[in-house]
mmCIF file of C-alpha atoms in Angstrom:
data_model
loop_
_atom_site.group_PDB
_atom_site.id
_atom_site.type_symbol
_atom_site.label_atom_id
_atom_site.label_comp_id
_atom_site.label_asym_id
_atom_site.label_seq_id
_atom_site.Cartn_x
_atom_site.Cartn_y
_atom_site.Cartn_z
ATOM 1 C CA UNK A 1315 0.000 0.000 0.000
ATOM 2 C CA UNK A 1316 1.155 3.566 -1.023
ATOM 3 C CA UNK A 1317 2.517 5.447 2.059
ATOM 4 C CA UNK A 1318 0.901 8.988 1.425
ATOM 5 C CA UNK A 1319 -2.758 9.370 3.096
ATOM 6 C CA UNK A 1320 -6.020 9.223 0.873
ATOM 7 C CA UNK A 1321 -6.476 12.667 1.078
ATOM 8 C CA UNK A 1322 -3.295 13.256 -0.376
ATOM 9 C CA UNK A 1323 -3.760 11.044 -3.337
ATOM 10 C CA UNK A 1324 -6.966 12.656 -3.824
ATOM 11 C CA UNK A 1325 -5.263 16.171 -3.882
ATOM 12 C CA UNK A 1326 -2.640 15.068 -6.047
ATOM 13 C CA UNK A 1327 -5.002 13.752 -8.785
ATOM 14 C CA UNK A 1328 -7.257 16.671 -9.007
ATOM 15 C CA UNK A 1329 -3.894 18.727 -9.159
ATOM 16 C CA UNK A 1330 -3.093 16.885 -12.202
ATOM 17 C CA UNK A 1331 -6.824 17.405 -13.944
ATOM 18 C CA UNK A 1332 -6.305 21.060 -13.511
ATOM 19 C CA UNK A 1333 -3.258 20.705 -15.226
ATOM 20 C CA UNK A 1334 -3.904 18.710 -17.991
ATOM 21 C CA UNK A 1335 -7.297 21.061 -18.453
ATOM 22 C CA UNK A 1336 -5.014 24.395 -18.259
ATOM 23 C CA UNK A 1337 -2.820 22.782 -20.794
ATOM 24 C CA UNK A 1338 -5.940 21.805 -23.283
ATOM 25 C CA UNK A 1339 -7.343 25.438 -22.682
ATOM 26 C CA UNK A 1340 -4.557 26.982 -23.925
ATOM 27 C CA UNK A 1341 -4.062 24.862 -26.569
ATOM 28 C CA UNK A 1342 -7.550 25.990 -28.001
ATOM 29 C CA UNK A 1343 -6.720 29.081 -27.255
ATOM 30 C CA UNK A 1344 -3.851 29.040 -29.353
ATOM 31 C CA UNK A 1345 -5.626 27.658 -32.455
ATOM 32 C CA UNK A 1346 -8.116 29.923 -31.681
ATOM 33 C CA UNK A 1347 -6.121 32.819 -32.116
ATOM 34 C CA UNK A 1348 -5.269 30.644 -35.475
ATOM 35 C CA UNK A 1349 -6.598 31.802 -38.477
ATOM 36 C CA UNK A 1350 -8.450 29.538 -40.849
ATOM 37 C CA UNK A 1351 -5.625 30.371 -43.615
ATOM 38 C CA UNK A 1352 -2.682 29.814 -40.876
ATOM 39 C CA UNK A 1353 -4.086 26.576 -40.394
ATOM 40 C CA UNK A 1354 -3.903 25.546 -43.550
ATOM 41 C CA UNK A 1355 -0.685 26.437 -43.944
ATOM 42 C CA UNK A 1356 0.917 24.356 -40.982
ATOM 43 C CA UNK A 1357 -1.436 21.281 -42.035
ATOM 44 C CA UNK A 1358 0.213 20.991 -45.796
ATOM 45 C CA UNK A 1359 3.580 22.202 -44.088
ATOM 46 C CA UNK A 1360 3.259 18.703 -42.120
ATOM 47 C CA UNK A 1361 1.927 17.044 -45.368
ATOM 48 C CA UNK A 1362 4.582 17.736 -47.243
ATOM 49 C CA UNK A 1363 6.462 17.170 -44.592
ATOM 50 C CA UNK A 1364 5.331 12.978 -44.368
ATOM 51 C CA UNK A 1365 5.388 13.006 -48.368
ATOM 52 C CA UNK A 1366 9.211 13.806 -48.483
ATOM 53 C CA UNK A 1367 9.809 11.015 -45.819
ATOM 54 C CA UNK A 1368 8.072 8.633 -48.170
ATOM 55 C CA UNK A 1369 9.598 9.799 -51.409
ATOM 56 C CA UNK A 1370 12.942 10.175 -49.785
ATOM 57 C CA UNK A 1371 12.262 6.130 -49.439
ATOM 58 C CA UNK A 1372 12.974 4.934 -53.073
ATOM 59 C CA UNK A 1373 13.297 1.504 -53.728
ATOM 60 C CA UNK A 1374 16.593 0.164 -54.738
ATOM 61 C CA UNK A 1375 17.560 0.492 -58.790
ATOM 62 C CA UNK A 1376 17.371 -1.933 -60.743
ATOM 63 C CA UNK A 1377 20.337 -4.000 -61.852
ATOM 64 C CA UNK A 1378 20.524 -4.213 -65.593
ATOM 65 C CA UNK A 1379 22.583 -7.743 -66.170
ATOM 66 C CA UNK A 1380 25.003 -8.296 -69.555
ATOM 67 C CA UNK A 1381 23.073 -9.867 -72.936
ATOM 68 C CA UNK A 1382 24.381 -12.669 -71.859
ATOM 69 C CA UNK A 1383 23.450 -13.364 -68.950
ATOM 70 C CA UNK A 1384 19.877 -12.072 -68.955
ATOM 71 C CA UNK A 1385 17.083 -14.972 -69.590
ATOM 72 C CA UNK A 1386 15.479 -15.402 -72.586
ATOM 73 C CA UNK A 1387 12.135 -13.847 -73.136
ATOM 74 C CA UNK A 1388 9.343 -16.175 -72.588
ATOM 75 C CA UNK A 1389 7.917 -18.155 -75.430
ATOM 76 C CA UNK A 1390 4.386 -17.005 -76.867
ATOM 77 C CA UNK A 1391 1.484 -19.582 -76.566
ATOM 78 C CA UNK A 1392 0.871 -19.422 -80.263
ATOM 79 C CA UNK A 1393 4.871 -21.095 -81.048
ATOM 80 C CA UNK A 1394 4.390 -23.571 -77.358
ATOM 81 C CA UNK A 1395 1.003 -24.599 -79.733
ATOM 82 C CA UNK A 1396 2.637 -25.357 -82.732
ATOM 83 C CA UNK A 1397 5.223 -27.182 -81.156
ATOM 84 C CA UNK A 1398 3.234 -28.783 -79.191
ATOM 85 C CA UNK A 1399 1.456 -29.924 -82.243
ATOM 86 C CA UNK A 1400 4.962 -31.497 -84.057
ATOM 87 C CA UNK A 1401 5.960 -32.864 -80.919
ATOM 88 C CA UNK A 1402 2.797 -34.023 -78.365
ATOM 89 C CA UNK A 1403 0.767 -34.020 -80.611
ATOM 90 C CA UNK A 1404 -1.363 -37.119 -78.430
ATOM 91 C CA UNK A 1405 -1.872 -33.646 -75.402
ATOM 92 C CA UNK A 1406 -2.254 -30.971 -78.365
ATOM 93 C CA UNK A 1407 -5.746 -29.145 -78.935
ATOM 94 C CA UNK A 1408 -6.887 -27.200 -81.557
ATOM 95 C CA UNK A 1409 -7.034 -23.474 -80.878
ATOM 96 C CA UNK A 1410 -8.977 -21.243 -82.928
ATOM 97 C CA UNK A 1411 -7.469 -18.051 -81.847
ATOM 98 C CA UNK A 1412 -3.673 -19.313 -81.757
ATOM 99 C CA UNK A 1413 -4.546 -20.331 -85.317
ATOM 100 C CA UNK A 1414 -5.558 -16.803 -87.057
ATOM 101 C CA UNK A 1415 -2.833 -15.928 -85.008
ATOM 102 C CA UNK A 1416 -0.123 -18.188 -87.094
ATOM 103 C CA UNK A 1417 -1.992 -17.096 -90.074
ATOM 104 C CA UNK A 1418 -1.523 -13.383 -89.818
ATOM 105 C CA UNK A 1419 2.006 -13.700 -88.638
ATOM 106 C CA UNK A 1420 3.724 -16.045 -91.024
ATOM 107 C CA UNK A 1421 6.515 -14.155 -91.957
ATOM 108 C CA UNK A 1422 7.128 -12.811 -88.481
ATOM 109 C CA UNK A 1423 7.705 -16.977 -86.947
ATOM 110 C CA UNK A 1424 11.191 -17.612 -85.885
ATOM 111 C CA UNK A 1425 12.823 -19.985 -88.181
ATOM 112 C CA UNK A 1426 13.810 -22.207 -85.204
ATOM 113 C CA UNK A 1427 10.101 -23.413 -85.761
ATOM 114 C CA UNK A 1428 9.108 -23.631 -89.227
ATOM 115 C CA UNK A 1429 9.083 -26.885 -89.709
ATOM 116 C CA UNK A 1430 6.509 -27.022 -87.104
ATOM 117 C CA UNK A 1431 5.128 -24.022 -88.748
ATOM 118 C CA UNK A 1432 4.811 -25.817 -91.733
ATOM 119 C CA UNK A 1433 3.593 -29.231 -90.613
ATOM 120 C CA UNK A 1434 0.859 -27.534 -89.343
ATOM 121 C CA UNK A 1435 -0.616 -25.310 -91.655
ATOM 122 C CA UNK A 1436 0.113 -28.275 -94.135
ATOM 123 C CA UNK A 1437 -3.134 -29.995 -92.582
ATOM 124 C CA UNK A 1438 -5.399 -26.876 -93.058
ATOM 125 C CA UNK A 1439 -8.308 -28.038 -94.535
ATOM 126 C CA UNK A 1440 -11.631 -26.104 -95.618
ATOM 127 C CA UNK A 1441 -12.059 -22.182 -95.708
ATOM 128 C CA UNK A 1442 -8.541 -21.384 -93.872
ATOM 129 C CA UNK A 1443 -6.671 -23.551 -96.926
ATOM 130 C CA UNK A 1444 -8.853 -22.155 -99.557
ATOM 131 C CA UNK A 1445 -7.243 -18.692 -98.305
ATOM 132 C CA UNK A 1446 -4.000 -19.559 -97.614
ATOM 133 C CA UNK A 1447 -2.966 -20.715 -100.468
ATOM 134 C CA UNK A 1448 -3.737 -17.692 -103.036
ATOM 135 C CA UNK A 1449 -2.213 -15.655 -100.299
ATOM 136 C CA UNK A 1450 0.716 -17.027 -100.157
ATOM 137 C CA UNK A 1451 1.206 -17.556 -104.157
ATOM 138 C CA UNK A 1452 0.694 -13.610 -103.825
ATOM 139 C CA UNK A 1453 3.833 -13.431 -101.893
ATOM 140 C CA UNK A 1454 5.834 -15.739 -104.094
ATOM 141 C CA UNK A 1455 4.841 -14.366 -107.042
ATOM 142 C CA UNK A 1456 6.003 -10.324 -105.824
ATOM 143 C CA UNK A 1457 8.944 -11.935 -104.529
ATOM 144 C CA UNK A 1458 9.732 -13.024 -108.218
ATOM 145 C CA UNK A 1459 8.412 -9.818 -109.683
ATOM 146 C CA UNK A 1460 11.252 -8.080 -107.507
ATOM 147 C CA UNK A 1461 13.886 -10.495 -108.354
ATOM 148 C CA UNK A 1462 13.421 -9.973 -112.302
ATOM 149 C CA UNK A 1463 12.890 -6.112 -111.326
ATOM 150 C CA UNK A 1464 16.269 -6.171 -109.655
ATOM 151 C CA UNK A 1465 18.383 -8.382 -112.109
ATOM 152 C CA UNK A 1466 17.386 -5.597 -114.475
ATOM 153 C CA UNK A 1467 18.576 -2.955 -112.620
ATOM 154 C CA UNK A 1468 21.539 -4.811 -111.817
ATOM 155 C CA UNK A 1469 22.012 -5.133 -115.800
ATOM 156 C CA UNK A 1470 21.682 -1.469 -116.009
ATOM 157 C CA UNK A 1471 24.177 -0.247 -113.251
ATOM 158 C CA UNK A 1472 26.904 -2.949 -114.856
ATOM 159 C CA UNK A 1473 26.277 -1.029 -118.029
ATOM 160 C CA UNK A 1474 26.480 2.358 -116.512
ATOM 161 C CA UNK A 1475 29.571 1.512 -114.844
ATOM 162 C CA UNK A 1476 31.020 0.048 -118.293
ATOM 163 C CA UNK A 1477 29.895 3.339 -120.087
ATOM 164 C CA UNK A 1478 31.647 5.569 -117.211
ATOM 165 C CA UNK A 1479 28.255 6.800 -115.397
ATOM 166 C CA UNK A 1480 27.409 6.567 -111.694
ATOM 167 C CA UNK A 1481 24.157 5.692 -110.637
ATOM 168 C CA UNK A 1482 21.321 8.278 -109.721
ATOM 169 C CA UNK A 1483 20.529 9.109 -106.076
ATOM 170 C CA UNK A 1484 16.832 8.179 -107.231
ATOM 171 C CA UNK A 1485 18.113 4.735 -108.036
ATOM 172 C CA UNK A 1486 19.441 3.878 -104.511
ATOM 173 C CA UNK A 1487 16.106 5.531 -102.864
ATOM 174 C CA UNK A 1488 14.265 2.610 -104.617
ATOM 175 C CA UNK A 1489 16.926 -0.237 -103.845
ATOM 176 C CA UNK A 1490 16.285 1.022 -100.104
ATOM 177 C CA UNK A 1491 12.532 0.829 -100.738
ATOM 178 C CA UNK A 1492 12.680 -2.366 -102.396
ATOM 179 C CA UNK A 1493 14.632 -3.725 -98.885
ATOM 180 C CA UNK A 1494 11.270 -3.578 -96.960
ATOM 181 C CA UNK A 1495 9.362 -6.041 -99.398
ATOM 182 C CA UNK A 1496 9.249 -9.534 -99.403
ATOM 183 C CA UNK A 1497 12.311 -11.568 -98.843
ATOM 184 C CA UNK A 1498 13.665 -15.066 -100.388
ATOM 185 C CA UNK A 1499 13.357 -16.537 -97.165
ATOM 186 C CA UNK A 1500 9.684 -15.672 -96.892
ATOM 187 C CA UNK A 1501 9.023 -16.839 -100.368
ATOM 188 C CA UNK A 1502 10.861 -19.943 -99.714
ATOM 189 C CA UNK A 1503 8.520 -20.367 -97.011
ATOM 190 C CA UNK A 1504 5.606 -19.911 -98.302
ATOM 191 C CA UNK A 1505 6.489 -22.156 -101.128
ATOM 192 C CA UNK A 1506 7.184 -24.921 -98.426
ATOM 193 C CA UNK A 1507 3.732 -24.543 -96.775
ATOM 194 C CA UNK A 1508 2.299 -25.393 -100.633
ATOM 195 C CA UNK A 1509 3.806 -28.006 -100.795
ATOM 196 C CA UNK A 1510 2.834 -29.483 -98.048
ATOM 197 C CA UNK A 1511 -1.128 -28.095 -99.012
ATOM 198 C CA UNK A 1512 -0.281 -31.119 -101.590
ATOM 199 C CA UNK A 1513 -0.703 -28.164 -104.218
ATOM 200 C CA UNK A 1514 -0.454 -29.561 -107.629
ATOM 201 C CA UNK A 1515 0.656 -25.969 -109.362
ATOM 202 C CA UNK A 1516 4.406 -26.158 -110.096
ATOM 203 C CA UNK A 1517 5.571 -23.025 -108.114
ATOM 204 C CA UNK A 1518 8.693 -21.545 -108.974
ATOM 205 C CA UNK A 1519 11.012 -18.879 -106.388
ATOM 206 C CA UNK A 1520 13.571 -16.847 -108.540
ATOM 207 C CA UNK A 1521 16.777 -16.580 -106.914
ATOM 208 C CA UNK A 1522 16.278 -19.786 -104.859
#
């Protein structure tokens, strides 16, 4: 038991009320003599305050890693599918999506899997094969129309250069141009996917 007399306590404790009321009291008095606009001020003073602490917090940088070393980037669905279909082809489902996705990006397939490129679109059958097949004799047959075009422009410069003349700036604006079409590569592809359509035309790609 606490050696001071009940009285005491009692004083004590009432004491301390006063206190802690004196202290409140003047603590509204001193936002009272506030105004609304000094307020303000101190309140975003603290905010900004707290957001500096936080942005002063940035998380650590990134570290960039050497070619190298850095992973390789994941695999799309659409090229797991056509694998999928050379190699499992037992767990393999037909996608509808993945497909018109393979169609419209036939050119843009790694090479790493064409042949599974290839084995697949060789068992279109219907409406899809009906399309394919004039579209890709389109691409074969500008691929040859820009061989031809650029044999004879070939011919031309050789001549030029025989005769003493330099070729026009015009000239290599349209080799650049020409760059951007279709490539042998493509065309050699396409031509592969005929034949496995079981084509009968006789498809020829210049340059092969």
């Amino acid at each position: 038991m606490s050696s001071v007399p009940a009285w005491k306590r009692a004083g004590l404790s009432v004491k301390a009320q006063e206190e802690d009321d004196e202290s409140l009291s003047t603590k509204r008095i001193e936002n009272a003599d506030l105004t609304t606009k000094e307020i303000k001020k101190i309140s975003n003073k603290r905010k900004l305050q707290e957001d500096s602490k936080h942005k002063s917090k940035k998380p650590p940088k990134r570290i960039k890693l050497p070619k190298k070393e850095r992973p390789p980037p994941p695999v799309k669905d659409q090229l797991t599918y056509l694998k999928q279909f050379q190699d499992d082809k037992d767990n393999w489902k037909f996608n509808k999506s993945k497909q018109n996705w393979i169609l419209k990006n036939i050119k843009d397939i790694p090479e790493d899997y064409e042949p599974a490129l290839v084995a697949y679109l060789g068992t279109l059958q219907g409406g899809s094969r009906d399309r394919l097949i004039p579209e890709l004799k389109e691409v074969i047959s500008k691929w040859n129309t820009q061989y031809e075009e650029a044999e004879k422009k070939i011919e031309e410069q050789l001549n030029k250069k025989l005769e003493g003349e330099e070729p026009d700036k015009e000239e290599k604006k349209e080799e650049k141009e020409e760059s951007t079409g279709v490539t042998l590569d493509y065309a050699l592809r396409c031509k592969a996917i005929l034949v496995k359509l079981d084509d009968d035309e006789d498809i020829e790609v210049k340059g092969q």
